[in-house]
Coordinates of C-alpha atoms and ligand atoms in Angstrom, one line a residue:
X1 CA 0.2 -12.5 -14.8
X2 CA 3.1 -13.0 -17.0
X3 CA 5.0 -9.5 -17.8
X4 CA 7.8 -9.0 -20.5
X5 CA 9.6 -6.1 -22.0
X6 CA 9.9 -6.0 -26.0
X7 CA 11.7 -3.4 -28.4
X8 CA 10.2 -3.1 -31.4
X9 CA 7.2 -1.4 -34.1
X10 CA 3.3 -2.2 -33.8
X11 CA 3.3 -3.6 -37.6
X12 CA 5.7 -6.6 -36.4
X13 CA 4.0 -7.5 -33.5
X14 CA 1.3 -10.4 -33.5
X15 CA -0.4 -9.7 -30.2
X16 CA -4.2 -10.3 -29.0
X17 CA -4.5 -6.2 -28.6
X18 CA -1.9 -3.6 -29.4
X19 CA -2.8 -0.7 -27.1
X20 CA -1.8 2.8 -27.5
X21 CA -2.9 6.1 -26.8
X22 CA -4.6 9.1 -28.0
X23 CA -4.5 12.5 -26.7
X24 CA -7.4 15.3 -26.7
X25 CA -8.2 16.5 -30.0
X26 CA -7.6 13.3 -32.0
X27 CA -4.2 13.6 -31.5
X28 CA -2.2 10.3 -32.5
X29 CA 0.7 8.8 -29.7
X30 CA 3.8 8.0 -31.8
X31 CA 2.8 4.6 -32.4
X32 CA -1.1 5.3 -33.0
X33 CA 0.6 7.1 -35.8
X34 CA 2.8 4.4 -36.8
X35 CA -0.1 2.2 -37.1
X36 CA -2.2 4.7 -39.0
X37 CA 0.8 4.4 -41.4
X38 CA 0.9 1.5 -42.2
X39 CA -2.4 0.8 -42.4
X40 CA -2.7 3.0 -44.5
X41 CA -4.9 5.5 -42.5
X42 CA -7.1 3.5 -40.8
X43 CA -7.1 4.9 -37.4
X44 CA -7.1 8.6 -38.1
X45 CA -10.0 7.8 -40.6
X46 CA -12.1 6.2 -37.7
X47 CA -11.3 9.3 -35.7
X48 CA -12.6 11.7 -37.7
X49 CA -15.8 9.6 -37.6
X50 CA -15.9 11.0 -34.2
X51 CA -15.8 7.8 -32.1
X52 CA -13.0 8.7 -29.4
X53 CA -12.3 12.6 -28.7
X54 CA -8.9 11.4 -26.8
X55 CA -10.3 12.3 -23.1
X56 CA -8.9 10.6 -20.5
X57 CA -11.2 7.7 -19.7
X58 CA -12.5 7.0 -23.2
X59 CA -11.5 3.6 -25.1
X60 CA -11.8 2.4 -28.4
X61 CA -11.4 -0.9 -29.5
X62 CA -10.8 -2.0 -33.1
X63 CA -10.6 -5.1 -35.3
X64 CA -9.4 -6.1 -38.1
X65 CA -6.9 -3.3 -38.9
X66 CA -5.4 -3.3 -42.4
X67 CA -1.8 -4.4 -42.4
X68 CA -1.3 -5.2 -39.1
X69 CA -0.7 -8.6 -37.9
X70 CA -2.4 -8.3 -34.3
X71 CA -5.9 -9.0 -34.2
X72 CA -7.1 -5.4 -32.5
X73 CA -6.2 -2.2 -31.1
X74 CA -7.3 -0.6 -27.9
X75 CA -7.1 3.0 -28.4
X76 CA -7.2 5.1 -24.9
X77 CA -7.7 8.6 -24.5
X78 CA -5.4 10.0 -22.5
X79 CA -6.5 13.7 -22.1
X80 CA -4.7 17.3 -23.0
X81 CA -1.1 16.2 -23.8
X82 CA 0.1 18.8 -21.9
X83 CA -1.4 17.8 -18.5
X84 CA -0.2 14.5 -19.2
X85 CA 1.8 13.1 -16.0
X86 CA 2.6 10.6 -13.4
X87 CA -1.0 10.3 -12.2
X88 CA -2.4 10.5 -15.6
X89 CA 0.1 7.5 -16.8
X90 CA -1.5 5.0 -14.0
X91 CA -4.8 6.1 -14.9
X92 CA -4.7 5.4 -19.0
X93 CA -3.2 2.3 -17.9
X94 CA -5.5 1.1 -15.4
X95 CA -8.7 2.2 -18.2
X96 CA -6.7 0.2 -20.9
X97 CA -7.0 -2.9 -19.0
X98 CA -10.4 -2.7 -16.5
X99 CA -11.4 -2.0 -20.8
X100 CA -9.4 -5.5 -21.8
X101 CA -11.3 -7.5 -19.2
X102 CA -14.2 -8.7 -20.6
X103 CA -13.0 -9.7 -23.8
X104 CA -11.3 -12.3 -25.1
X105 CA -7.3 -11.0 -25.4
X106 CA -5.1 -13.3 -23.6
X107 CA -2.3 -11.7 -24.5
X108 CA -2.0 -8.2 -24.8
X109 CA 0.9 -5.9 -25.9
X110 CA 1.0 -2.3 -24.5
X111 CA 2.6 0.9 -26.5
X112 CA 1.9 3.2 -23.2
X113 CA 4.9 2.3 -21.7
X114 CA 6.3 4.6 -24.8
X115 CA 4.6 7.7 -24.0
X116 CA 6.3 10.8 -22.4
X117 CA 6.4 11.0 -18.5
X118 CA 8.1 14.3 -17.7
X119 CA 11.1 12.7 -15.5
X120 CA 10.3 9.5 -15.5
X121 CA 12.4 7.3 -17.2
X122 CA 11.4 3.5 -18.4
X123 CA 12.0 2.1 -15.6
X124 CA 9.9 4.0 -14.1
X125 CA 7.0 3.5 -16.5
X126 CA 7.3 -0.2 -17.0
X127 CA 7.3 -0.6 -13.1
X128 CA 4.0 1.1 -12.6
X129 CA 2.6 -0.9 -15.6
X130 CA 2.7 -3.9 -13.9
X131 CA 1.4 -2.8 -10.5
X132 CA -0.8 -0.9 -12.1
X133 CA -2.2 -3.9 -14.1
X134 CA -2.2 -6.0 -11.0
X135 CA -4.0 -3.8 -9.3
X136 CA -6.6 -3.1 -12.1
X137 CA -7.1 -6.9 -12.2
X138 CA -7.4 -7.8 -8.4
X139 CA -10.7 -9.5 -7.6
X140 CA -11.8 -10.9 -3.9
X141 CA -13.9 -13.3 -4.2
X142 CA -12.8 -16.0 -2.3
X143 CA -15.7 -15.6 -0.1
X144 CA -18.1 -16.1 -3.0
X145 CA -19.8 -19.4 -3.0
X146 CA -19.6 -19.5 -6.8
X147 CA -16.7 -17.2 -8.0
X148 CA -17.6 -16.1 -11.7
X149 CA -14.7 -17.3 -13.9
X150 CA -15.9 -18.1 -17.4
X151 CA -14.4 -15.1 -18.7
X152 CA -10.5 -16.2 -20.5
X153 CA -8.5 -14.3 -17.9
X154 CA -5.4 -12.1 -19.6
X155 CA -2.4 -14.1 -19.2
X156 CA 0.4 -12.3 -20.9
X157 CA 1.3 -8.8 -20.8
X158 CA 3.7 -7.3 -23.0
X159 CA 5.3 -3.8 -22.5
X160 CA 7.0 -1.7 -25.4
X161 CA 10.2 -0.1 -24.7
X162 CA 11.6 2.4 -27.2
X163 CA 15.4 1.0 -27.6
X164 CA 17.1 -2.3 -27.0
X165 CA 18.9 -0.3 -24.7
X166 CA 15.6 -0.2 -22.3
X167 CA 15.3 -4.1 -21.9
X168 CA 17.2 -4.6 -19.1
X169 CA 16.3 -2.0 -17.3
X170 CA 12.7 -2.9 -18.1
X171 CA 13.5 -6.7 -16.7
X172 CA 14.5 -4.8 -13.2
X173 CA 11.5 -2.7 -13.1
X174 CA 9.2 -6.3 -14.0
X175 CA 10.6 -7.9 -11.1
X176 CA 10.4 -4.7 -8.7
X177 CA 6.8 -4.4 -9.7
X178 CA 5.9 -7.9 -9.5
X179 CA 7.4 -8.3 -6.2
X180 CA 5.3 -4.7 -5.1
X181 CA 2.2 -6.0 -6.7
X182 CA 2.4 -9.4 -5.0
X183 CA 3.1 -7.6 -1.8
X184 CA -0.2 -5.5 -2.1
X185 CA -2.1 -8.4 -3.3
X186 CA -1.2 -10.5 -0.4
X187 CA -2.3 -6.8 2.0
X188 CA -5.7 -6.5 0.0
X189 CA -6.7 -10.4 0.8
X190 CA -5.7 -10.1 4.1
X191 CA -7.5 -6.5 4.7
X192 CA -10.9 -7.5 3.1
X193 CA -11.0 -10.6 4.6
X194 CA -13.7 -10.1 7.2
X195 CA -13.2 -9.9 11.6
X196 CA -14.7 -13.1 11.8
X197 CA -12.2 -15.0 10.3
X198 CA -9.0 -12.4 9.9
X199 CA -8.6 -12.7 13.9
X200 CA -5.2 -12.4 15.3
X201 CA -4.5 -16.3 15.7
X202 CA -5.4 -16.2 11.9
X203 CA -2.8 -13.3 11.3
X204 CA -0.5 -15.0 13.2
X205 CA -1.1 -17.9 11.2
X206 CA 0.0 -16.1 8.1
X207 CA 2.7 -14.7 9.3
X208 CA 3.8 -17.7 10.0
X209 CA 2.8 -19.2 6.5
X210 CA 4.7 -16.1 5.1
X211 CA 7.9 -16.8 7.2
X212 CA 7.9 -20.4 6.0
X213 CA 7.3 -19.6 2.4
X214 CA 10.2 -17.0 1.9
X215 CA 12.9 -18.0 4.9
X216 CA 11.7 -15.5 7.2
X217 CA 12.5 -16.1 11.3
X218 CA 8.7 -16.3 12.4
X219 CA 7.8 -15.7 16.2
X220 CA 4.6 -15.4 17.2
X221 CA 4.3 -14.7 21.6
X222 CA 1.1 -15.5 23.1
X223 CA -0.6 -13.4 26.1
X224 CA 1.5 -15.3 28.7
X225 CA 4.1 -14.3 26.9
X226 CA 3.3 -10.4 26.8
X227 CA 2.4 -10.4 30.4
X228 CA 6.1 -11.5 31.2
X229 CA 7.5 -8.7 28.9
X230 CA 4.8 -6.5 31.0
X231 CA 2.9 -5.5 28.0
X232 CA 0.1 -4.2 29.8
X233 CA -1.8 -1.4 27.4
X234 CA -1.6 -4.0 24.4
X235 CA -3.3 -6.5 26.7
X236 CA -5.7 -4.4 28.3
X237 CA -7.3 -4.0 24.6
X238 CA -7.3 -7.6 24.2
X239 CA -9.3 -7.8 27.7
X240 CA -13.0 -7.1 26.2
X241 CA -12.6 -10.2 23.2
X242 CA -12.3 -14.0 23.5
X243 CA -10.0 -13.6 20.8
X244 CA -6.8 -14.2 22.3
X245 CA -4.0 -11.6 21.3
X246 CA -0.7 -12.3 19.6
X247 CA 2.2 -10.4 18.5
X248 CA 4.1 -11.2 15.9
X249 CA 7.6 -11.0 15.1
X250 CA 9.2 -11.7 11.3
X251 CA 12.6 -11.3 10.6
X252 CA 14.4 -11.1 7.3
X253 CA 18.0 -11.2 6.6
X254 CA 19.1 -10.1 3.9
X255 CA 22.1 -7.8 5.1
X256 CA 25.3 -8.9 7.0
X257 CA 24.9 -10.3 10.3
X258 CA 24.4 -7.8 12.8
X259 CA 23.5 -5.0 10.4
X260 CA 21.0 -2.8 12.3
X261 CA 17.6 -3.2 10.9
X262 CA 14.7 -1.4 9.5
X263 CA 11.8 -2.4 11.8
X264 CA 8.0 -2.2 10.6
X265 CA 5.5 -1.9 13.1
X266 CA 2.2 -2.9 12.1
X267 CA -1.2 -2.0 13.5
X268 CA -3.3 -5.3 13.8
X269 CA -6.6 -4.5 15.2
X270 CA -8.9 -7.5 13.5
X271 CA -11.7 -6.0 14.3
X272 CA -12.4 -2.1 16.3
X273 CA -15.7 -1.9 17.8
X274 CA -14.4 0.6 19.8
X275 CA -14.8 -0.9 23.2
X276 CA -16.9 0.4 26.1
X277 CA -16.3 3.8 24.0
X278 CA -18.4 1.9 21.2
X279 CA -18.6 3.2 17.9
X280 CA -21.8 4.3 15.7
X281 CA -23.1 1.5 13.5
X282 CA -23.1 3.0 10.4
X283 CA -19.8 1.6 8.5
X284 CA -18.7 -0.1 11.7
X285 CA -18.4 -2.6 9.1
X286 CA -14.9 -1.1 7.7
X287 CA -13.0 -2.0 11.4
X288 CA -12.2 -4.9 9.7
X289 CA -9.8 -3.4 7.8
X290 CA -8.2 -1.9 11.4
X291 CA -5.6 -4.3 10.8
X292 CA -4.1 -3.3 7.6
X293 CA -1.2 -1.9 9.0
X294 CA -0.3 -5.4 10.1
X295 CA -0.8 -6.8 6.4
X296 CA 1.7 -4.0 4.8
X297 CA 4.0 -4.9 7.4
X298 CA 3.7 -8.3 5.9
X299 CA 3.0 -7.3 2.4
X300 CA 6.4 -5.3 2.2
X301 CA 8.6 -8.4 4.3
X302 CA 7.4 -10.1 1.6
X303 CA 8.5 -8.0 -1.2
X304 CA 11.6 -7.6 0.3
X305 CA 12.3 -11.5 0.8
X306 CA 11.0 -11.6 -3.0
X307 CA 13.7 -9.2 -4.4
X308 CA 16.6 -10.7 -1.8
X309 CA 17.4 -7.3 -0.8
X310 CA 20.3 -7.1 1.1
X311 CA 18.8 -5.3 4.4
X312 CA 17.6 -6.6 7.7
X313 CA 14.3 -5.7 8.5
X314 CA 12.1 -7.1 10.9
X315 CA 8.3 -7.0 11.3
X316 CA 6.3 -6.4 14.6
X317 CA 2.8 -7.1 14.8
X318 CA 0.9 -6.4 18.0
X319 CA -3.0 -7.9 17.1
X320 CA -5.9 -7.9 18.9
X321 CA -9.6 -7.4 18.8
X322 CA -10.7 -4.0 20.8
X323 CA -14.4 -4.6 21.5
X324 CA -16.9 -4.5 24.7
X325 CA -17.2 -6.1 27.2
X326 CA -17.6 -7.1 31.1
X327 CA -13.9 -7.0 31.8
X328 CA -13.0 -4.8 28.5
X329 CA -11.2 -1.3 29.6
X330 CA -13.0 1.5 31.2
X331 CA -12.8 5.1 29.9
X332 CA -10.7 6.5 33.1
X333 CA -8.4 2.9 33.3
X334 CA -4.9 3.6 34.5
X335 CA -2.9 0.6 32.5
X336 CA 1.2 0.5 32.7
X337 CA 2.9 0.0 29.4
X338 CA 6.2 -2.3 28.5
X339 CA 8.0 1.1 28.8
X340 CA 7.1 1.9 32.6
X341 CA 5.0 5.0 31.6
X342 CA 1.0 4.9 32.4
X343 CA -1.6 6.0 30.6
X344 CA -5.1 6.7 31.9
X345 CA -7.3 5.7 28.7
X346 CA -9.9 8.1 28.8
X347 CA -11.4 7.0 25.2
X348 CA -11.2 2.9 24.8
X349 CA -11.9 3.9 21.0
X350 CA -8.2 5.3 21.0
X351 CA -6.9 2.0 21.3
X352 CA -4.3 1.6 18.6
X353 CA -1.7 3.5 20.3
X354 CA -2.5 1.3 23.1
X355 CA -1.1 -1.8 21.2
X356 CA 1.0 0.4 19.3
X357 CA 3.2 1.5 22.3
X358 CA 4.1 -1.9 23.6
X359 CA 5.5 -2.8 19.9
X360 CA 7.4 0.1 19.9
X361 CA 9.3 -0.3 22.9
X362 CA 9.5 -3.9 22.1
X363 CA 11.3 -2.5 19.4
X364 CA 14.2 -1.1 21.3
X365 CA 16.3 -4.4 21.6
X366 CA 16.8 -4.6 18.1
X367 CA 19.2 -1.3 18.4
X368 CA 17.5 -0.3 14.6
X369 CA 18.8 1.8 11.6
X370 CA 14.6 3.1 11.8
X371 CA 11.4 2.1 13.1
X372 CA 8.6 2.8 11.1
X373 CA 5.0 2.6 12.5
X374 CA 1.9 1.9 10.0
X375 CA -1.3 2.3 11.4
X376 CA -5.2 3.0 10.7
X377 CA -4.8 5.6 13.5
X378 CA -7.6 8.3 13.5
X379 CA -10.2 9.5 11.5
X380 CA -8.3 13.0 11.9
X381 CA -6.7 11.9 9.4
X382 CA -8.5 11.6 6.9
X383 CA -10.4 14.8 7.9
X384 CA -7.1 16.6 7.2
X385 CA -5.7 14.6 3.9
X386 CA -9.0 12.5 2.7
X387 CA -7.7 9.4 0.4
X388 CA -4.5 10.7 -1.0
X389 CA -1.7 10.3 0.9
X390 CA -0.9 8.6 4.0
X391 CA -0.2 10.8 7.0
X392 CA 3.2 11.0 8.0
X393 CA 4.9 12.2 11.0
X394 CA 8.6 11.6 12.6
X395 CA 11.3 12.5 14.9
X396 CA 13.6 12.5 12.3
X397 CA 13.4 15.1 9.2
X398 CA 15.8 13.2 7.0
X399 CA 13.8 9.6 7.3
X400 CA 10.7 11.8 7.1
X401 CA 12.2 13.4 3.5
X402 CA 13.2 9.8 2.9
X403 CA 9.6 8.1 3.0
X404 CA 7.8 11.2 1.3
X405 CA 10.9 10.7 -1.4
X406 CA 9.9 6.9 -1.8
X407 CA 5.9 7.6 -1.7
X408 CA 6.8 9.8 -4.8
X409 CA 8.2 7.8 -6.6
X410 CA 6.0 5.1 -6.2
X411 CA 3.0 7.2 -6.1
X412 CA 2.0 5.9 -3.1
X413 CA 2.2 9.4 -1.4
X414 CA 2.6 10.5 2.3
X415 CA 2.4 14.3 3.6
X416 CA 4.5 15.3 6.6
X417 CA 1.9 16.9 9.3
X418 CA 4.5 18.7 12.3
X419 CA 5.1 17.1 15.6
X420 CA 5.8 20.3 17.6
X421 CA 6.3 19.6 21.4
X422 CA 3.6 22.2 21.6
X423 CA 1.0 19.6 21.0
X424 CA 2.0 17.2 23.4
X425 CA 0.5 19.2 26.0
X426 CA -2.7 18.0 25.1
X427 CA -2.3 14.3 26.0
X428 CA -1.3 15.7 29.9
X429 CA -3.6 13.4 32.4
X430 CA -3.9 14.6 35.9
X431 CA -3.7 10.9 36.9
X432 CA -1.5 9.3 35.0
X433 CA 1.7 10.1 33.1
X434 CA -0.4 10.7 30.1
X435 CA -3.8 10.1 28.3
X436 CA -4.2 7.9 25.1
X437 CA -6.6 11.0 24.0
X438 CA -6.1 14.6 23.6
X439 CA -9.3 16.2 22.4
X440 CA -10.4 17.2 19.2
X441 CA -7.9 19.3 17.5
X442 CA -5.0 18.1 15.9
X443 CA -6.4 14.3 16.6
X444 CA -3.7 12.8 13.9
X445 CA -1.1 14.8 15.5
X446 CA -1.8 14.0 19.2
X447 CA -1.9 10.6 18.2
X448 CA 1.5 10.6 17.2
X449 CA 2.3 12.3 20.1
X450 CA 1.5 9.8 22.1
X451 CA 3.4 6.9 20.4
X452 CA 6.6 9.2 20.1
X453 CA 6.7 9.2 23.6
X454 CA 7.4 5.3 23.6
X455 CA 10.3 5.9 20.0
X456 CA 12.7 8.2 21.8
X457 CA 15.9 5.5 21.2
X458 CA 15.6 5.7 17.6
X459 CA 15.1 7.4 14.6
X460 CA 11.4 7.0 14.3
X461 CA 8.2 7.7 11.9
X462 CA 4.5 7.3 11.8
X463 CA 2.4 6.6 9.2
X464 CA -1.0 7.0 9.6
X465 CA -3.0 5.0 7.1
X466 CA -7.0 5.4 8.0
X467 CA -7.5 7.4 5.0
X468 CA -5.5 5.4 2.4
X469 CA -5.6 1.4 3.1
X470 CA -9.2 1.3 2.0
X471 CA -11.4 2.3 -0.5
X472 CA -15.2 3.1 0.9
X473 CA -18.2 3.0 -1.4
X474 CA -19.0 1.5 -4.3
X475 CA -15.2 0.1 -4.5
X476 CA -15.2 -0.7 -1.5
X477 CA -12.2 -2.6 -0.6
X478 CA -8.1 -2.8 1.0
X479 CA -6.1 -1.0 -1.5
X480 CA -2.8 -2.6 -0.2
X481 CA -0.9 0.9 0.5
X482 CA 1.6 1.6 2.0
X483 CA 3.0 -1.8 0.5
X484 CA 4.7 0.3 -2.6
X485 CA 5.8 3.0 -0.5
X486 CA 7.4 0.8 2.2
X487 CA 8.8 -1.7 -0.3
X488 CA 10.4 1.6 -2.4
X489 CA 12.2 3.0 1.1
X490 CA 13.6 -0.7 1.3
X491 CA 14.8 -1.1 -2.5
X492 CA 16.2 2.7 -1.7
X493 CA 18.1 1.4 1.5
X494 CA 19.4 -1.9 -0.2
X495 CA 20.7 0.7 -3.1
X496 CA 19.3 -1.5 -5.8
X497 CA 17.6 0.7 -8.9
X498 CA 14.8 2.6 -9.0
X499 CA 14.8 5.5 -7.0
X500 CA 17.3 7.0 -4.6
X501 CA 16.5 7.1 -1.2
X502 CA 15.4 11.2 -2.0
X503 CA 12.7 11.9 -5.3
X504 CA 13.3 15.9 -4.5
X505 CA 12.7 16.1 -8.3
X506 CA 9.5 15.5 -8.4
Ligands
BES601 N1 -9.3 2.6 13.9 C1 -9.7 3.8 14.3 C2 -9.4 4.9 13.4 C3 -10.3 5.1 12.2 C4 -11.5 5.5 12.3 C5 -9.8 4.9 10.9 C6 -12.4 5.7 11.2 C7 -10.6 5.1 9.8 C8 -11.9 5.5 10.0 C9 -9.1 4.2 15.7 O1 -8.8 3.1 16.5 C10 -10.0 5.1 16.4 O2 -11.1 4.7 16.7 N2 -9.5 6.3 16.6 C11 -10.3 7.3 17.2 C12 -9.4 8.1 18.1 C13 -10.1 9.1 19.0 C14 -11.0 8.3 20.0 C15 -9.1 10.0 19.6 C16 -11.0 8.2 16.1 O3 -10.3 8.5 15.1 O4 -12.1 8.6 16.3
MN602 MN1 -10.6 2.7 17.7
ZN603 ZN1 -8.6 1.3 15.6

């Protein structure tokens, strides 16, 4: 999709579809007005008709409007005006264009980029335009045998800015969002693509691909390889698949040499049958998307390489399959990890911090500025938070204030749960130095515990993603977070627009 920034009134504009809002009540936007103007009342005159009430969700669209040298309008309700905010911005926007789909426009100019976002400037609103859009236009269906394309796909995209003044800053925020919306694009393929053919040579593969592509260093060790580095938990998951395991490792530099990095560690289970601790069947489906840890890790490399950002930040990706098997781990296994400490797994379903720990003491040698984990770690989770934000847990209060600051702004959220010392008491093994399990309460938090136990170097986080990288349902499908999120803390570190590192405003 091709996105610009314009200055300018809806009379001079000769666009497929003008779109602009309305609020509850039949209240005209600015420029619904302005076109009512000068058409000489044509829009308030279909409202009174009683065909769009202005609440959120509704769309109108209109031809042939008098004066007006575009060929229609897309009216969108946008609710009460005075609940009108961030999250009500990206969902007019996505309405407006899941409504532009199906017809013919291929080139549409949007007025919502002029409506009022209490503390959000343009920048701000163009940017989540275009992911937005992106997002709203995604389709998978690469696994169709006949993909439907005989609709004229929207090729242009044109976002209104108030003042002249907002066009450069609107260019920055185009090529932020672009480079955010390709990054979560490349994370949704990769997620929905299914276990059969996502394995972790294919990931690998990618990564690879990806490192090529955008002057990434690209690494990829094989099992031999591990077992040297004595990476002994990751490749007792690996034991119960003929999948053989790799872990990645991407580098970008963008920063001076020797500039200690930001390192990502992604969570690449291709598929998580659980092992010998096997899971139900119902949805056992959606551990296929077990990996999409590993494709924001790649996702956000890629967004950084994209906007050049002068960082270093490099990308560990431990893969594997975790299924059963004859020589698959036991519950009661004693493994030793890269790290020296041992772990009795008492729950082969608890296996991502099993691959997880390796990667993070792997991590060590790079001496890094932060480590950030990402992770589809527990259905805890999403008991505690559900879809909205990302869990978020660290040894480090002012990186933790730093990612919840760049999951505001992006509106790709993340909530800080505590990681008290208190609870790692309940990872204690009588055999071993600990256990990858520690019952039912607090199962998000004790599964931090356990990987903080491997991140005492360095500043450290954990994101815990199982409620957020995929959509169940209907929509079923990778949503691509924590893509935005990650890329934001990076744009934040490089010191390049958007946000600051912090978003204590909002
Ligand atoms: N990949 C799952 C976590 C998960 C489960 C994410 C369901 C989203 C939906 C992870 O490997 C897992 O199985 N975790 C266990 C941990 C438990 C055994 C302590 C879980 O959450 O049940
Ligand atoms: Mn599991
Ligand atoms: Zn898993």
């Amino acid at each position: 999709m091709d996105f610009s920034v314009k200055s300018g009134t809806p009379e001079k504009q000769r666009s497929g579809c003008l779109i602009a809002g309305v609020f509850e009540a039949r209240k005209l936007s600015a420029v619904a007005g302005q076109i009512d103007a000068v058409s000489g009342g044509a829009i308030a005159a279909i409202l009174r008709r009683g065909d769009l009430e202005g609440k959120k969700g509704q769309t109108l669209l209109l031809h042939n409007i008098p004066n007006l040298p575009s060929e229609r309008v897309l009216l969108v309700g946008c609710g009460k005006e005075k609940e009108f905010d961030e999250g009500r911005y990206r969902e007019v926007t996505a309405t407006a264009l899941n409504a532009l789909k199906d017809i013919g426009a291929t080139e549409i100019t949007s007025y919502l980029t002029e409506l009022e976002v209490r503390g959000r400037d343009i920048a701000w609103k163009v940017r989540q335009a275009v992911e937005v859009s992106e997002a709203a236009l995604y389709r998978f269906d690469q696994l169709k045998s006949k993909p439907d394309n005989n609709r004229r796909a929207l090729r242009k995209v044109v976002l209104a800015v108030p003042k002249r003044s907002d066009l450069a800053p609107g260019e920055l925020a185009i090529k932020q969002g672009k480079a955010v919306a390709d990054g979560v694009k490349l994370a949704r393929d990769l997620g929905n693509l299914p276990g059969n053919i996502c394995t972790p040579t294919y990931l690998a593969e990618q990564a690879l691909a990806l490192g090529k592509q955008h002057g990434l260093k690209a690494s990829v060790l094989d099992k031999e390889e591990m077992e040297k580095l004595g990476m002994r938990a990751l490749l007792s998951v690996a034991r119960g698949s003929r999948q053989p395991p790799k872990f990645v490792i991407l580098e970008y530099s963008g920063g001076k040499d020797g500039e200690p990095p930001v390192v990502l560690v992604g969570k690449g289970l291709t598929f998580d049958a659980g092992g010998i601790s096997i899971k139900p069947a119902a949805h056992m489906d959606e551990m296929k998307f077990d990996m999409c840890g590993a494709a924001a890790v790649l996702g956000a490399l890629q967004a950084a390489a994209e906007l050049k950002l002068p960082l270093n930040v490099v990308g560990l990706i431990p893969s594997s399959e975790n299924l059963p098997d004859g020589d698959a781990n036991k519950p009661g296994d004693v493994v030793t990890t890269m790290s020296g400490q041992t772990v009795e797994i008492l729950n082969t379903d608890a296996e991502g911090r099993l691959i997880l720990c390796d990667a993070l003491t792997y991590a060590e040698r790079y001496q890094p500025a932060a480590v950030i984990d990402i992770a589809t770690l527990t259905g805890a989770c999403v008991v505690a938070l559900g879809n909205h934000p990302s869990g978020l847990m660290s040894n480090n209060d002012q990186l933790a204030r730093e990612i919840v600051g760049a999951g505001k702004y992006t509106y790709d959220r993340a909530w800080q749960l505590p990681l008290w010392d208190e609870y790692q008491k309940q990872i204690e093994s009588p055999f071993a130095d600990m256990a990858n399990v520690g019952g039912r309460e607090a199962g998000a938090i004790t599964g931090a515990c356990f990987l903080a136990r491997y991140a005492k170097q360095y500043k450290w986080a954990h994101l815990d993603i199982a409620g957020t990288a995929w959509k169940t349902g209907k929509e079923k499908g990778a949503t691509g977070r924590p893509v935005p999120l990650l890329t934001q803390l990076l744009i934040g570190r490089a010191g390049k627009g958007g946000a600051g590192a912090e978003d204590d405003a909002h």
